[in-house]
XYZ file of C-alpha atoms in Angstrom:
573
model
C -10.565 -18.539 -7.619
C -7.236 -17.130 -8.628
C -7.032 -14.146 -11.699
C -5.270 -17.275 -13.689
C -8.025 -20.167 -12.541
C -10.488 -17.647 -13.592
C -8.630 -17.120 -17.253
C -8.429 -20.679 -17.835
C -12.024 -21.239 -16.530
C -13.680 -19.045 -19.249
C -11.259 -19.849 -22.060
C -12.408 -23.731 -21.156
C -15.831 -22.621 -21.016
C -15.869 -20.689 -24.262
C -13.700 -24.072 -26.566
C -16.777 -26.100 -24.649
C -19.320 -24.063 -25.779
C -17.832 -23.666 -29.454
C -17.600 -27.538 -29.893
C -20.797 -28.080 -28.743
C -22.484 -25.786 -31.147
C -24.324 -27.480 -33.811
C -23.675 -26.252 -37.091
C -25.871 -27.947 -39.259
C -26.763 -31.325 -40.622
C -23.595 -32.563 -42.275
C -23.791 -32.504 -46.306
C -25.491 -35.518 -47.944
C -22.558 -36.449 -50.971
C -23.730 -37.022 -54.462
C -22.471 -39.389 -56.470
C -21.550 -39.366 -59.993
C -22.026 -43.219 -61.586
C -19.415 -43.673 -63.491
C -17.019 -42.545 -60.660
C -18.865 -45.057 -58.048
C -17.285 -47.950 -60.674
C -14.002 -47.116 -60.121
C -11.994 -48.613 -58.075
C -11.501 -47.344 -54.261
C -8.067 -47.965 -54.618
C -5.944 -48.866 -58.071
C -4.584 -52.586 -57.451
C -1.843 -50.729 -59.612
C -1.983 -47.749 -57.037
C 1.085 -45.969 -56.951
C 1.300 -41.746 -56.546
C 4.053 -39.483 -57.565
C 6.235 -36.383 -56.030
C 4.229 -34.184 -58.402
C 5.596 -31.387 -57.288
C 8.824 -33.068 -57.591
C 8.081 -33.676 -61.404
C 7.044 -30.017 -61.989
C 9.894 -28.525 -60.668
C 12.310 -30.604 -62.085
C 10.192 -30.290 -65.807
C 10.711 -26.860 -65.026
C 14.335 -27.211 -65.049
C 14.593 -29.571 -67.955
C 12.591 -27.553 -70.479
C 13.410 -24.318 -69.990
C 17.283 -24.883 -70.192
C 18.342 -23.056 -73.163
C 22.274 -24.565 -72.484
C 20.840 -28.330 -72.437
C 23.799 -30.549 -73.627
C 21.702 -33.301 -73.892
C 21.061 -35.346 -77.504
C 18.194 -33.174 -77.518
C 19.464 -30.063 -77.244
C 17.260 -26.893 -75.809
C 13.491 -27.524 -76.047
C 13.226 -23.654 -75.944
C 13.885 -21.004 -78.267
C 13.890 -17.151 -79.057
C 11.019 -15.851 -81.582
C 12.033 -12.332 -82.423
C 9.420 -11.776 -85.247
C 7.559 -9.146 -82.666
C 4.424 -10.220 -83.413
C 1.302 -8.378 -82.140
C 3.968 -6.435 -78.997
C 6.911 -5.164 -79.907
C 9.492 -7.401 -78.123
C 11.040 -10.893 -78.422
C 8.853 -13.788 -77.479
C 10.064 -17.711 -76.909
C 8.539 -21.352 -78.576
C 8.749 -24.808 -76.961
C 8.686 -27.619 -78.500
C 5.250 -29.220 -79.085
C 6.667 -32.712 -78.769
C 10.447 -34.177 -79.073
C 11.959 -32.727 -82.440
C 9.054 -32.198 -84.278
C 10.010 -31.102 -87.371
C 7.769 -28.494 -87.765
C 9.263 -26.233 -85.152
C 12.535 -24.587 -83.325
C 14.796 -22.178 -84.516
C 15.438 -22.754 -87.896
C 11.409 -24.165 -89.156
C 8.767 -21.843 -90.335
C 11.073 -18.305 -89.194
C 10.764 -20.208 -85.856
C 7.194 -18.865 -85.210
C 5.366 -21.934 -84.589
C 4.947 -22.574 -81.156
C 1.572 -22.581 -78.825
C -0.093 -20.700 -76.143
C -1.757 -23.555 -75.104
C 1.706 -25.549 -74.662
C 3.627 -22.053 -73.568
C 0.990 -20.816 -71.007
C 0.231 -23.877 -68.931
C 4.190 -24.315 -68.560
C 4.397 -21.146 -67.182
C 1.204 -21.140 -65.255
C 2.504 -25.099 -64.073
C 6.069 -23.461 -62.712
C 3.732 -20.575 -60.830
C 1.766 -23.007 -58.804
C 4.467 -25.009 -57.599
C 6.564 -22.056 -56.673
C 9.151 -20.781 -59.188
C 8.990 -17.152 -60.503
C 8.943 -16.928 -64.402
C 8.770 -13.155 -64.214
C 12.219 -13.583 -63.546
C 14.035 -16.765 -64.469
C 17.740 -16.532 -65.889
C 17.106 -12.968 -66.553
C 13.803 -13.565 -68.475
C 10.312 -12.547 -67.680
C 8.548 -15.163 -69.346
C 5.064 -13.954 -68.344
C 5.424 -10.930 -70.333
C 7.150 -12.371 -73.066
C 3.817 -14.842 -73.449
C 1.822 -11.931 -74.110
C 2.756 -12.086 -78.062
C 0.350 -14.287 -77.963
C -2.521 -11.727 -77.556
C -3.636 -11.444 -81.050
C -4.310 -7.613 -81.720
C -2.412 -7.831 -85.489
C -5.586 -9.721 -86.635
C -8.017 -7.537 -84.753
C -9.230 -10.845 -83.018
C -8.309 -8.968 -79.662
C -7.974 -12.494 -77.651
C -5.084 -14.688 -77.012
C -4.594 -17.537 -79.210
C -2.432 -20.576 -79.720
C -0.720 -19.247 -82.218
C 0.710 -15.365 -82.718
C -0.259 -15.168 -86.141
C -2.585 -16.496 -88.599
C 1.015 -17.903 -91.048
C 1.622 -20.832 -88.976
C -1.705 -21.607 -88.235
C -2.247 -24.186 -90.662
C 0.722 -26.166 -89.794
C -0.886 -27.970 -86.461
C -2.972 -27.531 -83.557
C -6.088 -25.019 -83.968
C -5.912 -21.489 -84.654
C -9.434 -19.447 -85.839
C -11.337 -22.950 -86.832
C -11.481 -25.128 -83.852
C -13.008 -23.266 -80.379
C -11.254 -24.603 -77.865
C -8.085 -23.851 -78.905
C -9.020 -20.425 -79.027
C -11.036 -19.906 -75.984
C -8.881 -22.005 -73.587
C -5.880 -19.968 -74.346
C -7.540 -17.334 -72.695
C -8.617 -19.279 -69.773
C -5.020 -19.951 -69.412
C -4.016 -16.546 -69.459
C -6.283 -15.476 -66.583
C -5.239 -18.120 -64.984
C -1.239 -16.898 -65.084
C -2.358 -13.090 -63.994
C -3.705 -14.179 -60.823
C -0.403 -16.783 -60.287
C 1.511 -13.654 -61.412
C -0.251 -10.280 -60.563
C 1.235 -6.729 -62.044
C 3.189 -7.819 -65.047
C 2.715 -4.657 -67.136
C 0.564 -4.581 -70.200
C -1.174 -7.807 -68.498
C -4.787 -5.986 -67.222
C -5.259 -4.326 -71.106
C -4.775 -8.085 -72.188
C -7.474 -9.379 -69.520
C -9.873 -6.638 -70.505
C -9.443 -6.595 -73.881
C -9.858 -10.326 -73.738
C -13.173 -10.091 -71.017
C -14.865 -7.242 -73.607
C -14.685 -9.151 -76.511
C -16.001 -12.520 -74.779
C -18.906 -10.407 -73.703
C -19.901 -8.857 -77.197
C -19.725 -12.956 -78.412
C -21.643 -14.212 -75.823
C -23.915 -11.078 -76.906
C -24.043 -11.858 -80.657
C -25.136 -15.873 -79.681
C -27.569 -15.114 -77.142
C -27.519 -18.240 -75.793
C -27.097 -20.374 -79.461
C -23.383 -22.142 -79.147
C -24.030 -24.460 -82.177
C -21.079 -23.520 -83.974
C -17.724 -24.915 -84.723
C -15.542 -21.353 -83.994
C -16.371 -18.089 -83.780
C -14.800 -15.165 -85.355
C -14.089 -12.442 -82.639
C -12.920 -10.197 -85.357
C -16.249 -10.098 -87.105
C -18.213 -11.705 -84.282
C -19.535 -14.408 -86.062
C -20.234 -18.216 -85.359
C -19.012 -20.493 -87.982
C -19.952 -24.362 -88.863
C -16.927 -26.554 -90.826
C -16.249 -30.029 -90.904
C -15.367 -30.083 -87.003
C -18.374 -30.909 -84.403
C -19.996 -28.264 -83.280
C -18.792 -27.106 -79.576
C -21.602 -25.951 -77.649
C -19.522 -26.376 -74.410
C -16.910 -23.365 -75.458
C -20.118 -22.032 -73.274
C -18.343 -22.813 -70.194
C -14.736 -21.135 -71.310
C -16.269 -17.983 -71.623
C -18.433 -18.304 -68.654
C -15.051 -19.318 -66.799
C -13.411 -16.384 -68.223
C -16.000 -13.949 -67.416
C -16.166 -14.903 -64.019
C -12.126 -14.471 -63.537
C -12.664 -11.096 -65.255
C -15.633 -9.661 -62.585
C -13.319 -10.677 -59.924
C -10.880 -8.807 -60.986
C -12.620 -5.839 -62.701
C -15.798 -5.774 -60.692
C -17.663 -5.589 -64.017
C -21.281 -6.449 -63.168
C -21.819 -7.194 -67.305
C -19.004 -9.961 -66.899
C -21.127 -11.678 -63.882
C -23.983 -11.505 -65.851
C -23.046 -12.869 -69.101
C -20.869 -15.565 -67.069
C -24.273 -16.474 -66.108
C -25.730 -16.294 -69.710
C -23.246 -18.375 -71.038
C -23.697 -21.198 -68.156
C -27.578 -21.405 -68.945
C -26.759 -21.497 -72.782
C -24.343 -24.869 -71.495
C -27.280 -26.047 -69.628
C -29.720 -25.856 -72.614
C -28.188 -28.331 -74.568
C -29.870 -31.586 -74.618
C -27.009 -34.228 -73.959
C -23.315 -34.130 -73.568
C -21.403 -31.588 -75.949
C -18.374 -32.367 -74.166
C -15.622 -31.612 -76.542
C -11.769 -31.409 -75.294
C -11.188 -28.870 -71.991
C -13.467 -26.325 -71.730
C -16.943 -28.324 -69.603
C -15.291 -28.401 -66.852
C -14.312 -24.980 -66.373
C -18.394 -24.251 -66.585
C -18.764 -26.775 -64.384
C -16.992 -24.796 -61.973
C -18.408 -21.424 -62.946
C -21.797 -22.734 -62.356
C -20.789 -24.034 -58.915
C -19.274 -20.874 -57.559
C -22.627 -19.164 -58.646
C -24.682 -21.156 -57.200
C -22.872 -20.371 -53.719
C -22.457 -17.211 -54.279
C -24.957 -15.810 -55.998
C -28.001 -18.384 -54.931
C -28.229 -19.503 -58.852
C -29.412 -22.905 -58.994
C -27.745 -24.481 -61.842
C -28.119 -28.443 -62.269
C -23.964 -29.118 -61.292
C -24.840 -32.791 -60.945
C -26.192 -32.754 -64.726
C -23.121 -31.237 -65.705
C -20.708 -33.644 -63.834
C -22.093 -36.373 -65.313
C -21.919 -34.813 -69.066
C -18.378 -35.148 -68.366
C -17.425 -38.322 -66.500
C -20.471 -40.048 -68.841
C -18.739 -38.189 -72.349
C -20.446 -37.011 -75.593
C -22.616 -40.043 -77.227
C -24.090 -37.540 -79.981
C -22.815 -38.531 -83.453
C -22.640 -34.333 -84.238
C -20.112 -33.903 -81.238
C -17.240 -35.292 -80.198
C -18.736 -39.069 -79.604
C -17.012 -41.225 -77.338
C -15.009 -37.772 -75.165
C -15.141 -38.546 -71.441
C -13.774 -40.033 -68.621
C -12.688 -43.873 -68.914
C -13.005 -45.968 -66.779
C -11.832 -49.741 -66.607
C -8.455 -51.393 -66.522
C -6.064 -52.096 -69.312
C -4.007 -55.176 -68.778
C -2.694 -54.989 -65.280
C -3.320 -51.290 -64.858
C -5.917 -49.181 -63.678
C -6.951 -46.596 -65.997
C -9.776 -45.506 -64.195
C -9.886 -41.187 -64.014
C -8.144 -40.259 -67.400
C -9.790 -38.347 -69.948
C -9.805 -38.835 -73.761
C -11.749 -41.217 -76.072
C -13.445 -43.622 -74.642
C -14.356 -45.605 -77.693
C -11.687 -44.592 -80.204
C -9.934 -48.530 -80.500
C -10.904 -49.307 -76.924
C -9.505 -46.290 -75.820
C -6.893 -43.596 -76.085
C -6.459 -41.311 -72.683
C -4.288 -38.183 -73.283
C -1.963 -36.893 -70.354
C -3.005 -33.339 -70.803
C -6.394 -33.896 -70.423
C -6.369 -35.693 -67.900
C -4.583 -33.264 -65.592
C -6.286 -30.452 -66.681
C -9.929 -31.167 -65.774
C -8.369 -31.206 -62.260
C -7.927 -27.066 -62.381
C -11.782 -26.024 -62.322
C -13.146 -29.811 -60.614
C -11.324 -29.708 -57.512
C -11.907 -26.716 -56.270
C -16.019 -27.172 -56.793
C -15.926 -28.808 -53.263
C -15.479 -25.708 -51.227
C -19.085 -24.564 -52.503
C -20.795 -27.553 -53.278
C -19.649 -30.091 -51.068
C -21.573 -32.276 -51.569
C -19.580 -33.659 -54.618
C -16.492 -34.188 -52.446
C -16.464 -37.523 -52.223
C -16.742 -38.340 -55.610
C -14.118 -35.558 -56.661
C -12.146 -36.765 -53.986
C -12.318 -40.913 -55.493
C -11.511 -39.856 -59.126
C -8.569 -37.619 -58.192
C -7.229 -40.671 -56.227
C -8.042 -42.678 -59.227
C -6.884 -40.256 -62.254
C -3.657 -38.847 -60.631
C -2.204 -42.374 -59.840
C -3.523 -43.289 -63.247
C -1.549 -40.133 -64.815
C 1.830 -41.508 -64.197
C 1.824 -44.296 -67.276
C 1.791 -41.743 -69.725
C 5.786 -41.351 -67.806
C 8.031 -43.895 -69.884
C 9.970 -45.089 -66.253
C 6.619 -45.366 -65.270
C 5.205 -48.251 -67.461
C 7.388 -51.211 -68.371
C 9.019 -51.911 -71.360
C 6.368 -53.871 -72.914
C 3.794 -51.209 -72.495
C 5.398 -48.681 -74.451
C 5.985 -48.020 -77.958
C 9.918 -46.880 -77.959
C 11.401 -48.063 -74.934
C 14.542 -47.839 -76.337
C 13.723 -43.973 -75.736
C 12.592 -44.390 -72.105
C 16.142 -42.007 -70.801
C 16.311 -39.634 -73.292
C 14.728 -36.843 -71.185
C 15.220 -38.506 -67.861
C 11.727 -39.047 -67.516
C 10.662 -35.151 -67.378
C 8.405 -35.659 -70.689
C 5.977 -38.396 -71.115
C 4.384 -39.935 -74.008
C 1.215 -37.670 -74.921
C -1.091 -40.735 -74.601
C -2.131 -44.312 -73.458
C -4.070 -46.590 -75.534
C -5.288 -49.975 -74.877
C -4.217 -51.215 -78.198
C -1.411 -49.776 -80.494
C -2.844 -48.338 -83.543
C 0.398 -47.688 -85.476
C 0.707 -51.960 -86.501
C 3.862 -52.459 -84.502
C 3.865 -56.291 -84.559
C 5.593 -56.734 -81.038
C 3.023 -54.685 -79.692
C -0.064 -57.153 -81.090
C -2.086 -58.203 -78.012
C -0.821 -55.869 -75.488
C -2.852 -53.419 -73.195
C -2.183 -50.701 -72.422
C 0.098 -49.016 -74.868
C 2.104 -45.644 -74.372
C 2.081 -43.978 -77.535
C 1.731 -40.395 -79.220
C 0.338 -39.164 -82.225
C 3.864 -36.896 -83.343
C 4.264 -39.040 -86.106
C 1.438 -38.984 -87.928
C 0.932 -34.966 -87.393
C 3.638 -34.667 -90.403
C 5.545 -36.679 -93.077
C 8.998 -37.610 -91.541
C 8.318 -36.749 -87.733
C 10.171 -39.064 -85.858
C 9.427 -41.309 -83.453
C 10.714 -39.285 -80.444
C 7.723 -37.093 -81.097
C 5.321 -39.497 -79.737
C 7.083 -37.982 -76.181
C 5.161 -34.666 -75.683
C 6.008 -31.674 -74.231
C 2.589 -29.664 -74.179
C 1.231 -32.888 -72.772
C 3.842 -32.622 -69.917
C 3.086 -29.355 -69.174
C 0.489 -29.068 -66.975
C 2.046 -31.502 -64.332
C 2.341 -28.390 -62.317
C -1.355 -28.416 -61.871
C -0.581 -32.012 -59.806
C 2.402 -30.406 -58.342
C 0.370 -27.893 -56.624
C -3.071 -30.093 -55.600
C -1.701 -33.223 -54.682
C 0.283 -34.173 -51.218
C 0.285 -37.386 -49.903
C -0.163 -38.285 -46.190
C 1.290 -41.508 -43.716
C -1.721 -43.284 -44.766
C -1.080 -45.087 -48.317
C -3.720 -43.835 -50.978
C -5.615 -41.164 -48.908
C -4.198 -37.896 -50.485
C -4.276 -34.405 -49.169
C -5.672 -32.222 -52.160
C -5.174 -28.217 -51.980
C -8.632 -26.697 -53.177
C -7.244 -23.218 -53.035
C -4.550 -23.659 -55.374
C -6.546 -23.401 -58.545
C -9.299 -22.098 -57.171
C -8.278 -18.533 -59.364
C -9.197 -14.931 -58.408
C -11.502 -16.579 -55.444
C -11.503 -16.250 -51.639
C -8.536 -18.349 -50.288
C -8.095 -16.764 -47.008
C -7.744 -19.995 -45.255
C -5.939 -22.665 -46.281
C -8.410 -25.580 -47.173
C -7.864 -29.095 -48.045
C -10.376 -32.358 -49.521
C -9.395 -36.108 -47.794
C -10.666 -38.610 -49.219
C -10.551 -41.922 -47.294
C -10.937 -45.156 -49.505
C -10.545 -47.907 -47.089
C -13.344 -50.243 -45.497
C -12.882 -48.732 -42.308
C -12.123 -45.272 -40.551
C -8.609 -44.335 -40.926
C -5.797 -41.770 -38.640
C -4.009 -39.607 -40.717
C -1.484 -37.213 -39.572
C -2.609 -33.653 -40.334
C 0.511 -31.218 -40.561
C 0.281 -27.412 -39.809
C 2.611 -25.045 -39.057
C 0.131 -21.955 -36.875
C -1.830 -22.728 -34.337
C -5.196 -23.249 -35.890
C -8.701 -24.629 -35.892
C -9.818 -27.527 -38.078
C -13.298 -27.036 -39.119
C -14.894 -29.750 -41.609
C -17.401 -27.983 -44.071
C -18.528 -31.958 -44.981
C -19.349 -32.537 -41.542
C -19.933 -29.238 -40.550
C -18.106 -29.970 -37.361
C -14.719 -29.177 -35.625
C -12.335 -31.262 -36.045
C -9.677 -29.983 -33.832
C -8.994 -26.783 -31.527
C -5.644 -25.127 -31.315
C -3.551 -27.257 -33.034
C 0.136 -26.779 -34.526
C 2.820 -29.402 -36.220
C 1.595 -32.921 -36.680
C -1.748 -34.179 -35.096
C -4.271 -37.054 -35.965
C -7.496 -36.727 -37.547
C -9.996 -39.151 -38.612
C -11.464 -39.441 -41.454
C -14.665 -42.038 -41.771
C -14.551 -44.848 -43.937
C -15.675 -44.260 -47.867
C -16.247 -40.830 -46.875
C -14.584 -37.564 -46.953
C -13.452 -34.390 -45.064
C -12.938 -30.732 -46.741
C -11.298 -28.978 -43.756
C -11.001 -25.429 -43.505
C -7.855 -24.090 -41.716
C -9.226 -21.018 -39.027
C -6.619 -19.175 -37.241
C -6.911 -20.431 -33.525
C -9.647 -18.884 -32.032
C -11.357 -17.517 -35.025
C -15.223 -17.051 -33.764
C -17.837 -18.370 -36.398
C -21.500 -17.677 -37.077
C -24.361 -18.565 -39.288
C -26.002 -15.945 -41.388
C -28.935 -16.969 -43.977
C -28.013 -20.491 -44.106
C -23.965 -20.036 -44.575
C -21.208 -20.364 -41.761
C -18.880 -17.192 -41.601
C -15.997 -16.429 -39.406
C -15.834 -13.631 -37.291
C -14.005 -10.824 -40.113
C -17.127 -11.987 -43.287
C -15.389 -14.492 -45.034
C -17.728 -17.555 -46.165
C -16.213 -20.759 -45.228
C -19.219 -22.876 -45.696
C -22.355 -21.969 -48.092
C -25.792 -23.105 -47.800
């Protein structure tokens, strides 16, 4: 035998002893109900160029020349509230009266709309630290509320507008998810200066709250001036739990804090102690995530399942939120399955925002727990085709409450919601389901209609942008589960396929190294030493989280979890 026969001999040997290897049973899924009653695929299936939409949202909103009838959606806030240096608003929805410019010393605007636009732009590529000649990541940080001595970020910069709309200092979500937000940008956008004060300042004061409840959430906000809970006239949120456990968690990654990991943890088992759903807007899902991660990582064993299902299933307790969840069903001819909002609320009202942000902490679960990722994989098919009614080219005429407005923004800003019945009387929408609609008009006395199109609904399409590529194979979807998987291991790329069909499909899987495929669902290889476009299969009703390895990458099993050969966890027990 030759010195090259040889060579190829052992490098054949060595690929024939790697396939071979067992690696473990592969991972029984768990279902969540309500998700096994959608539909495996929409008969009104059809999925979107998100990424298309976020970039060119992007563009359209943050064009401070637009010549359009609208004119700029953006404008300069030079109040200097909390930092010393001029800050920007958008537009909540289409010429709300309330804001711009000219209204209220044009300081109303909202983190919660500003944020996930920026965040949105970051995922799907575009660099807002230095756009036009503005670094809008560090011009968001007047949003950091030290002037009140809250110390957290928060929709609003200051306490004067906060009675005009949206929640500032009396509703918890809106000023926990803020910071969520904010963490989230930092890791899209690393080394903005001032940013790690913010994220510590922000991390401190969510410890010393979850501190002062010890575990008792029953409150309707919380003061983080005086660090003290509060009960008004809106349901208590006991799941503002999982923000700050999300929070905390971002904030030991990057600060190494141990007290962060641990209170992360105390504010996951004050989630779990509730009784029954407290699901309230945004903020479940993120400890939903939180309590997956630890259980992977730190060998926790928190009840995910129970948590899922709090969620997809919604709040039925007349002190919460009753009716929040995930609906399922469809309106009319089309498939609403996947969106969140009010289930109950006249047969249903789905909001856009919503339902693309639950999508952030829920996909990513399935790289430690995947177990779920066939269900995760079924309602993202579901709620992402779904998402595209709230767009008013994307619904007919019929459907929607001003189609005379369909062009105005070229389809870059959707209605904020979809219900199955119009609520506002219009009498040629009697009978019809679904409905695109918004709730601008009724926020004020002489909104328009055009504010039933919203742009902090629109926002977070970058979110979809960033998970969601489709393959050759109509309605089996490649999702990214490192893109909003924040401050976490994403070493190697790592995608969830869901395949909805009867019957084992061939997909073309498209790399550009030469790399390993190596399903963590199956616990199997997929393929050796592959580049460009190859075929996979994926088994019928079933699904595949494959983990990209650098060709060659040698793995081994340590206490129940598969490693590579440099440490890095690619499959948990």
């Amino acid at each position: 035998m030759n010195k090259i026969s040889a060579i190829l001999f052992c490098a054949t040997t060595l690929l024939s002893c790697i396939s071979n290897h067992s690696w473990g049973d592969s991972v029984a899924q768990v279902s969540i109900p309500r998700v096994d009653s959608m539909p495996d695929i929409p008969a009104s299936y059809k999925m979107l160029d998100w990424r298309r939409k976020a970039i060119d949202y992007d563009r359209f909103v943050f064009d401070w020349d637009n010549s359009g009838p609208l004119g700029p959606l953006i404008w300069k806030d030079d109040s200097r509230r909390n930092i010393d240096q001029t800050t920007f608003g958008l537009y909540t929805a289409l010429k709300d009266i309330r804001q711009g410019q000219h209204a209220n010393n044009g300081e109303f605007h909202e983190s919660l709309n500003v944020l996930t636009a920026i965040l949105g732009a970051g995922l799907v590529g575009i660099d807002k630290t230095n756009q036009d000649g503005y670094n809008y990541v560090r011009m968001a940080q007047n949003y950091f509320n030290a002037d009140n001595g809250w110390n957290i970020v928060m929709n609003n910069t200051n306490p004067h507008v906060a009675q005009l709309g949206g929640g500032y200092g009396r509703d918890w979500w809106y000023d926990i998810l803020p910071n969520a937000l904010y963490y989230a940008v930092c890791d899209v956008f690393p080394g903005v200066d001032g940013a790690d004060a913010i994220q510590k300042s922000i991390a401190e004061q969510f410890v010393k709250a979850d501190s002062v409840l010890n575990g008792n959430y029953d409150y309707s906000f919380f003061d983080y001036k005086n660090m003290k809970g509060h009960v008004s006239h809106i349901p208590m949120q006991q799941d503002a739990a999982g923000g700050h456990a999300y929070v905390l968690l971002c904030a030991y990654h990057k600060f190494g804090d141990t007290r962060y990991l641990a209170h992360a943890k105390s504010a996951v088992e004050a989630l779990l102690s509730q009784k029954e759903s407290r699901f309230y807007e945004a903020l479940l899902p993120l400890g939903i995530y939180t309590a997956a991660y630890l259980n992977a990582t730190q060998h926790t064993q928190y009840d995910v399942a129970r948590l899922l299902n709090w969620v997809f299933d919604g709040c039925s307790s007349l002190t919460g939120r009753t009716g929040w969840g995930i609906i399922v069903g469809k309106w009319g001819e089309y498939d609403v399955s996947g969106l969140q909002g009010s289930i109950t609320d006249g047969g249903g009202y789905a909001f856009l925002m919503n339902s693309i942000k639950p999508a952030w902490p829920l996909v990513p679960i399935v790289k430690y727990q995947p177990q779920y990722a066939t269900a995760i994989g079924k309602w993202m098919l579901n709620n992402a085709s779904a998402c595209r009614l709230f767009y008013p080219l994307e619904i007919d005429d019929m459907h929607q409450w001003a189609p005379e407005l369909k062009n105005l923004t070229h389809n870059n800003i959707a209605y904020e919601g979809l219900r199955k019945f119009d609520d506002y009387g219009k009498a040629s929408l009697r009978g019809v389901s679904p409905v695109a609609i918004g709730d601008g008009p009724k926020w004020i006395a002489g909104n328009p209609t055009e504010s039933m199109f919203s742009v902090y609904s629109s926002s977070p399409v970058g979110i979809l942008g960033a998970l969601i590529d489709t393959t050759d194979i109509e309605g089996i979807l490649r999702i990214d589960c490192n893109a909003t998987d924040f401050y976490a291991d994403r070493t190697y790329k790592t995608y969830l396929y869901y395949n909805p069909y009867d019957e084992n499909r061939t997909v073309v899987y498209k790399t550009e190294a030469h790399c390993d495929l190596f399903d963590i669902v199956a616990k199997e290889y997929v393929l050796h030493d592959v580049t460009g476009n190859r075929e996979i299969e994926l088994p019928a009703h079933a699904s595949r989280v494959i983990v990209e390895l650098p060709a060659g990458t040698r793995l081994r099993e340590q206490d129940g979890q598969i490693l590579t050969d440099s440490g890095h966890v690619i499959a948990y027990r």
